[in-house]
Coordinates of C-alpha atoms in Angstrom, one line a residue:
M708 CA 95.7 86.0 71.4
T709 CA 94.1 83.0 73.0
R710 CA 95.9 80.0 74.5
I711 CA 94.7 77.8 71.7
S712 CA 96.2 80.2 69.1
I713 CA 99.5 80.2 71.0
A714 CA 99.5 76.4 71.2
L715 CA 98.8 76.3 67.4
L716 CA 101.8 78.5 66.6
L717 CA 104.0 76.6 69.0
L718 CA 103.0 73.3 67.3
I719 CA 103.8 74.7 63.8
A720 CA 107.1 76.2 65.1
C721 CA 108.1 72.7 66.4
V722 CA 107.5 71.3 62.8
A723 CA 110.2 73.7 61.5
S724 CA 112.9 71.8 63.4
L725 CA 112.3 68.6 61.4
P726 CA 115.3 69.1 59.1
L727 CA 117.5 68.8 62.2
F728 CA 116.4 65.2 62.9
G729 CA 115.9 63.6 59.5
G730 CA 117.0 63.3 55.9
A731 CA 115.2 63.5 52.6
Y732 CA 112.4 61.1 53.8
A733 CA 111.7 63.2 56.9
L734 CA 111.6 66.3 54.8
R735 CA 109.2 64.7 52.3
L736 CA 106.9 63.7 55.2
G737 CA 107.2 67.2 56.7
T738 CA 106.3 68.8 53.4
I739 CA 103.2 66.7 53.0
A740 CA 102.2 67.3 56.7
C741 CA 102.4 71.0 56.2
M742 CA 100.4 70.7 52.9
Y743 CA 97.7 68.6 54.7
A744 CA 97.6 71.2 57.5
V745 CA 97.1 74.0 55.0
F746 CA 94.2 72.0 53.5
A747 CA 92.6 71.4 56.8
L748 CA 93.0 75.0 58.0
S749 CA 91.7 76.4 54.7
W750 CA 88.7 74.1 54.7
N751 CA 88.0 75.0 58.3
I752 CA 87.3 78.7 57.2
V753 CA 84.3 77.8 55.2
G754 CA 83.4 74.3 56.6
G755 CA 84.1 74.9 60.3
F756 CA 83.4 78.6 60.8
A757 CA 80.6 79.1 58.3
G758 CA 79.2 75.5 58.4
Y759 CA 79.2 75.0 54.6
P760 CA 80.5 71.5 53.6
S761 CA 82.8 72.4 50.7
F762 CA 84.2 69.7 48.4
A763 CA 86.1 72.2 46.2
T764 CA 89.6 71.7 47.7
A765 CA 90.8 69.5 44.9
A766 CA 89.5 72.0 42.3
F767 CA 91.6 74.9 43.7
F768 CA 94.6 72.7 44.4
G769 CA 94.6 71.7 40.7
V770 CA 94.0 75.2 39.5
G771 CA 96.9 76.5 41.7
A772 CA 99.2 73.8 40.5
Y773 CA 98.5 74.5 36.8
A774 CA 98.6 78.3 37.2
T775 CA 102.0 78.2 38.9
G776 CA 103.3 75.6 36.5
I777 CA 102.3 77.7 33.5
L778 CA 103.8 80.9 34.9
L779 CA 107.1 79.1 35.7
N780 CA 107.2 77.8 32.2
K781 CA 106.8 81.4 31.0
G782 CA 110.0 82.3 32.9
M783 CA 108.4 83.9 35.9
P784 CA 110.2 83.5 39.3
L785 CA 108.6 81.1 41.8
T786 CA 107.7 83.7 44.4
V787 CA 106.0 86.0 41.9
A788 CA 104.1 83.0 40.4
L789 CA 102.9 81.9 43.8
V790 CA 101.7 85.4 44.7
A791 CA 99.9 85.8 41.4
T792 CA 98.3 82.3 41.9
L793 CA 97.1 83.2 45.4
V794 CA 95.6 86.6 44.4
A795 CA 93.9 85.1 41.2
S796 CA 92.5 82.2 43.2
F797 CA 91.1 84.4 45.8
L798 CA 89.3 86.5 43.2
L799 CA 88.1 83.5 41.2
A800 CA 86.8 81.6 44.3
G801 CA 85.2 84.8 45.7
A802 CA 83.2 85.2 42.4
L803 CA 82.2 81.6 42.3
G804 CA 81.3 81.6 46.0
A805 CA 78.9 84.5 45.4
V806 CA 76.9 82.2 43.2
L807 CA 77.5 78.7 44.7
L808 CA 77.0 79.8 48.3
R809 CA 73.4 80.7 47.6
L810 CA 72.8 77.0 47.8
R811 CA 72.8 75.2 51.2
G812 CA 73.5 71.8 52.7
H813 CA 73.7 68.9 50.3
Y814 CA 73.0 71.1 47.3
F815 CA 76.1 73.3 48.0
A816 CA 78.2 70.1 48.6
I817 CA 77.3 68.7 45.2
A818 CA 77.8 72.0 43.4
S819 CA 81.3 72.4 45.0
L820 CA 82.1 68.9 44.1
S821 CA 81.2 69.6 40.5
L822 CA 83.9 72.3 40.3
V823 CA 86.6 69.6 40.4
E824 CA 85.3 68.0 37.2
V825 CA 84.6 71.3 35.5
F826 CA 88.2 72.5 36.1
R827 CA 89.6 69.1 35.2
E828 CA 87.8 69.1 31.8
L829 CA 89.0 72.7 31.2
V830 CA 92.6 71.7 31.8
N831 CA 92.2 68.5 29.7
N832 CA 90.9 70.5 26.7
A833 CA 93.4 73.4 26.9
T834 CA 96.1 71.2 25.4
D835 CA 98.3 74.0 24.0
L836 CA 98.6 75.7 27.4
T837 CA 98.4 72.8 29.9
G838 CA 99.5 69.7 27.9
G839 CA 96.1 68.1 28.3
G840 CA 96.1 64.5 29.5
M841 CA 99.9 64.3 28.7
G842 CA 100.6 66.5 31.7
L843 CA 102.9 69.5 32.2
N844 CA 106.6 69.5 32.8
I845 CA 107.8 72.2 35.2
P846 CA 111.4 73.6 35.2
L847 CA 113.6 73.2 38.3
T848 CA 113.6 76.2 40.5
S849 CA 116.5 75.6 42.8
G850 CA 118.8 73.0 41.2
A851 CA 121.1 72.8 44.2
G852 CA 120.9 69.0 44.8
I853 CA 118.3 66.6 46.1
L854 CA 118.6 67.4 49.8
A855 CA 118.8 71.2 49.3
D856 CA 115.8 71.0 47.0
A857 CA 113.8 69.0 49.6
T858 CA 114.8 71.5 52.3
F859 CA 113.8 74.5 50.2
F860 CA 110.3 73.1 49.4
F861 CA 109.8 72.0 53.0
Y862 CA 110.3 75.5 54.3
A863 CA 108.2 76.9 51.4
M864 CA 105.3 74.8 52.4
W865 CA 106.0 75.4 56.1
G866 CA 106.0 79.2 55.5
L867 CA 102.6 78.9 53.7
L868 CA 101.3 77.0 56.7
V869 CA 102.4 79.8 59.1
L870 CA 100.8 82.4 56.9
T871 CA 97.5 80.3 56.7
A872 CA 97.5 79.8 60.5
L873 CA 98.0 83.6 61.2
V874 CA 95.2 84.5 58.8
V875 CA 92.9 81.9 60.4
I876 CA 93.7 83.2 63.9
V877 CA 93.0 86.8 62.8
I878 CA 89.7 85.6 61.2
A879 CA 88.6 83.8 64.3
A880 CA 89.1 86.9 66.4
S881 CA 87.6 89.4 63.9
K882 CA 84.2 90.6 62.8
L883 CA 84.4 88.2 59.9
G884 CA 84.8 85.2 62.2
F885 CA 81.9 86.4 64.3
G886 CA 79.8 86.8 61.2
L887 CA 80.6 83.4 59.9
S888 CA 79.8 81.9 63.3
C889 CA 76.4 83.6 63.2
I890 CA 75.8 82.3 59.7
R891 CA 76.6 78.7 60.9
Q892 CA 74.2 79.0 63.8
N893 CA 71.3 80.6 61.9
E894 CA 71.8 82.2 58.5
T895 CA 68.2 83.4 58.1
A896 CA 68.3 85.3 61.5
S897 CA 71.7 86.7 60.5
N898 CA 70.3 88.2 57.3
M899 CA 67.4 89.6 59.3
V900 CA 69.6 91.6 61.6
G901 CA 71.5 93.1 58.6
L902 CA 74.5 90.8 58.2
N903 CA 75.6 90.6 54.5
A904 CA 75.8 86.8 54.5
T905 CA 76.7 86.6 50.8
L906 CA 79.7 88.9 51.2
Y907 CA 80.9 87.1 54.3
K908 CA 80.6 83.7 52.7
S909 CA 82.3 84.8 49.5
I910 CA 85.3 86.2 51.4
A911 CA 85.5 82.9 53.4
F912 CA 85.3 80.8 50.2
G913 CA 88.0 83.0 48.6
L914 CA 90.3 82.7 51.6
S915 CA 89.7 78.9 51.8
A916 CA 90.7 78.6 48.1
C917 CA 93.7 80.9 47.8
F918 CA 96.0 79.1 50.3
V919 CA 95.1 75.7 48.8
S920 CA 95.9 77.0 45.4
C921 CA 99.3 78.3 46.7
A922 CA 99.9 74.9 48.2
G923 CA 99.2 73.4 44.7
G924 CA 101.7 75.8 43.2
I925 CA 104.4 74.8 45.6
Y926 CA 103.5 71.1 45.0
A927 CA 103.8 71.6 41.3
A928 CA 107.2 73.2 41.6
W929 CA 108.3 70.5 44.0
V930 CA 107.4 67.4 41.9
H931 CA 108.3 69.1 38.5
Y932 CA 105.5 67.3 36.6
I933 CA 101.7 67.4 37.0
D934 CA 98.8 65.9 35.2
P935 CA 95.0 66.3 35.7
S936 CA 94.5 62.9 37.4
D937 CA 97.1 63.8 40.0
V938 CA 96.3 67.3 41.0
F939 CA 92.5 67.1 40.6
D940 CA 92.3 63.9 42.7
I941 CA 88.9 63.9 44.5
L942 CA 90.7 62.6 47.7
Y943 CA 92.2 66.1 48.1
S944 CA 88.6 67.2 48.7
V945 CA 87.7 64.4 51.1
K946 CA 90.9 64.3 53.3
P947 CA 90.6 67.9 54.7
I948 CA 87.1 67.0 55.9
V949 CA 88.3 63.8 57.6
M950 CA 91.2 65.7 59.2
A951 CA 88.9 68.4 60.5
L952 CA 86.5 65.8 62.0
M953 CA 89.4 63.9 63.6
G954 CA 90.9 67.1 65.1
G955 CA 87.8 69.0 66.0
L956 CA 85.5 70.9 63.7
G957 CA 85.9 74.6 63.9
S958 CA 89.1 74.6 66.0
P959 CA 92.2 75.7 64.1
F960 CA 94.5 73.9 66.6
G961 CA 92.3 70.8 66.4
V962 CA 92.3 70.6 62.6
V963 CA 96.1 70.9 62.4
C964 CA 96.4 68.1 65.0
G965 CA 93.9 66.1 62.9
A966 CA 96.0 66.7 59.8
F967 CA 99.2 65.4 61.5
L968 CA 97.4 62.4 63.0
Y969 CA 95.9 61.5 59.6
L970 CA 99.3 61.6 57.9
G971 CA 100.8 59.5 60.6
L972 CA 98.0 56.9 60.3
E973 CA 98.3 57.0 56.5
E974 CA 102.0 56.4 56.6
V975 CA 102.0 53.6 59.2
V976 CA 99.1 51.8 57.5
W977 CA 100.6 52.1 54.0
R978 CA 103.9 50.6 55.3
N979 CA 102.3 47.6 57.0
Y980 CA 99.3 46.9 54.9
I981 CA 100.3 48.0 51.4
Q982 CA 97.8 45.8 49.6
I983 CA 94.8 46.8 51.7
H984 CA 96.0 50.1 53.1
S985 CA 92.9 52.1 52.0
G986 CA 90.5 49.7 53.7
V987 CA 92.5 49.5 57.0
L988 CA 92.9 53.3 57.0
G989 CA 89.1 53.7 56.5
V990 CA 88.3 51.3 59.4
L991 CA 90.7 53.2 61.7
I992 CA 89.2 56.5 60.8
I993 CA 85.7 55.2 61.5
I994 CA 86.7 53.8 64.9
L995 CA 88.3 57.1 65.8
L996 CA 85.3 59.1 64.8
L997 CA 83.0 56.7 66.7
F998 CA 84.9 57.1 69.9
L999 CA 85.8 60.7 69.4
P1000 CA 82.8 62.3 67.6
H1001 CA 84.1 65.8 68.5
G1002 CA 87.7 65.2 67.6
L1003 CA 90.9 65.3 69.5
I1004 CA 90.0 68.6 71.2
S1005 CA 87.2 66.7 73.0
L1006 CA 89.9 64.8 74.9
R1007 CA 91.1 68.0 76.5
R1008 CA 87.6 69.2 77.2
G1009 CA 86.7 65.8 78.7
M1010 CA 89.8 65.8 80.9
F1011 CA 89.1 69.2 82.3
W1012 CA 85.5 68.4 82.8
R1013 CA 86.3 65.3 84.8
K1014 CA 88.9 67.2 86.8
A1015 CA 86.5 69.9 87.7
K1016 CA 83.9 67.3 88.7
H1017 CA 86.4 65.6 90.9
V1018 CA 87.2 68.8 92.7

């Protein structure tokens, strides 16, 4: 295991201590931070490792939220519902990826973006199952009080973050990670030397979708009510890309740092500039990307480079 992977796991382990220092508000922030980190790590599999700019995060987040919500309404336990959501999303995304990932660049980005609207319309029209535009009520899963409920869902999202990070670390060190890196650098040459690029990309797309869907399932059980405009919000597709760029594209440790930094900026700006928070947040992100085009990890690289030059 590399030093960066160890640093990533230590950072995530530190997040687990959050309930010791704060109440329900800190737990809410921690749950969202873990959810954002899952988004960023999942997007990094297909966007960072393979170099395909996916905008399908919102689509699979919404699919996972509704799949888990429907299963919970049928009386299924939360753990079983989340596992079923994760497996079904992996298979669904893998099958879609085998088709969509034949496109490249802007064409793939537009096709992945269209998935959000396709799934939103399907949910809107399946009124008997999903409640359509009226939304879906989801039963309580713990019922042990507000603070206990917040702690339970914080650790549920944190556990998903640990699982996602471990899978990403394994991918980065595996033949799959090497194959995805080859595809990012030159897909045509990879095909010529015998790499099954379609299979590699489909697995990456499936993995990037299943953890996001599971996060959607935990979110649905946490808030107890979902509707299409909430869980299929296009910002869920844009935020992971911004987080990855802020942290460092392709670096699992960097994208998690980017996710935490993004949430911190979002929270501070929302508190102080509530009327114009979107505009102020956008300006801050642009400034950060201008001065740190390679993300937060470039700070570390630059520091070591200057130190070596000085020596």
